[in-house]
Amino acid sequence: MAATSFIRSLAKAELHLHLEGSITPATLLELRERQGKPGTLAEVECLYRYGDFIGFLMAFKAVTEDLHDADDYELITYRLLEQLKRENVLHAEVYVSVGVCLWRKQDFFSIFEGLERGRKRGEQDFGVSLLWIFDAVRQFGPGRAQEVFEIAASLRHRKVVGVGIGGDEQKAPPELFRAAYAYAAGQGLRLTAHAGENAGAESIWGALNLGVERIGHALTAYHDPELVEELAKRQIPVEACLTSNLRTGCCARIADHPLRQYFDQGLMLTLNTDDPGMFHTSLTAEYQLAQTQFAFSNEHLRELARNSFEASFLGAESKLQFLNLLDAVPLRNSN
Ligand SMILES: [Zn+2]
């Protein structure tokens, strides 16, 4: 379903977005052609099919295997900003799977130059602001996460704002990463974590105990009313990703998703795409889904958009500038 003009014109920020997961099949084909690997779109699209969460993690890894050098990373960053402009996403905080780069023994500092070239060109051409969040793969263990966080700390002066952990929660609970998070906090990095995506509420409690400032997904929080109360009381931003949860099978049916329940219980909710290229979604599609499936009014959606700026890691002045743009769109523009 096409998004309404209100949703399209609403100024939005996106806070849970993986650069590698934003690669569309067409761009992946282009990356392969650059490597002299002939192929068809149909072949590439096969990579984007999987049956469950672990299958999705494998597909994500397979997509990263076509990223070779700084130029590849520059291209996908630029394409992402181009896409965000179309969605009227004015600011994005973008995960880079630095853990995967290190595992593949890539020279990350060289890759980072490509990322920054893409960001600067994209910001200039599309006016979209971007901050980086470096993501560690939790099943690679706390030592690897520490390496990722140290690289993040060394690039803090270059738009790297925070760190996170993603991957298979069941293989590596948050408690393992206490020292790495304490280190990152000490370096002035902002803290996020995927939690309650493919594990229960205890994983979200664990993330809170690490001092994280935003929770990625929190899909399973509703099993624990005390936790929901805590998230509401502390106004911990939740990065909800509707289509992602359905596509990975973490949520069986859209009707089972706790999005509306969280909103009604006063949680600070934001809407996100997670991996728009891999899930064939966009941020406007996620807003539309919230309206169609969960009866969010335009006023509610504006509140979610407001949350996306408030919960960002931008400075106070930048937040205010974006919020003024958000308030400029009339509420009654609904089709
Ligand atoms: Zn994610």
Coordinates of N, CA and C and ligand atoms in Angstrom, one line a residue, residues 16-18 95 135 166 194 197 217 241 244 274-275, ligand 1:
H16 N 17.4 2.8 13.7 CA 17.8 1.4 13.7 C 17.8 1.0 12.2
L17 N 19.0 1.1 11.7 CA 19.2 0.9 10.2 C 20.6 0.4 10.0
H18 N 20.7 -0.8 9.4 CA 22.0 -1.4 9.1 C 22.4 -1.1 7.7
Y95 N 23.9 1.7 11.6 CA 24.9 0.6 12.0 C 25.8 0.2 10.9
D135 N 28.6 -1.7 15.1 CA 27.9 -2.9 15.7 C 28.9 -4.1 15.7
G166 N 24.7 -6.9 18.0 CA 23.5 -7.6 17.3 C 23.9 -9.0 17.0
H194 N 20.7 -4.6 20.5 CA 19.6 -5.4 20.0 C 19.2 -6.2 21.3
E197 N 14.8 -9.5 20.7 CA 14.5 -9.8 19.3 C 14.2 -11.3 19.1
H217 N 14.5 -3.3 19.0 CA 13.4 -4.3 19.0 C 12.5 -4.4 20.2
C241 N 10.7 -2.5 14.8 CA 11.0 -2.8 13.4 C 9.9 -3.8 13.0
S244 N 10.6 -6.2 9.8 CA 11.8 -7.0 10.1 C 11.4 -8.2 11.0
D274 N 15.3 -1.4 10.0 CA 16.3 -2.4 10.3 C 17.2 -2.7 9.1
D275 N 16.6 -3.4 8.1 CA 17.4 -3.8 6.9 C 16.4 -3.6 5.7
Ligands
ZN1 ZN 19.0 -4.6 13.7

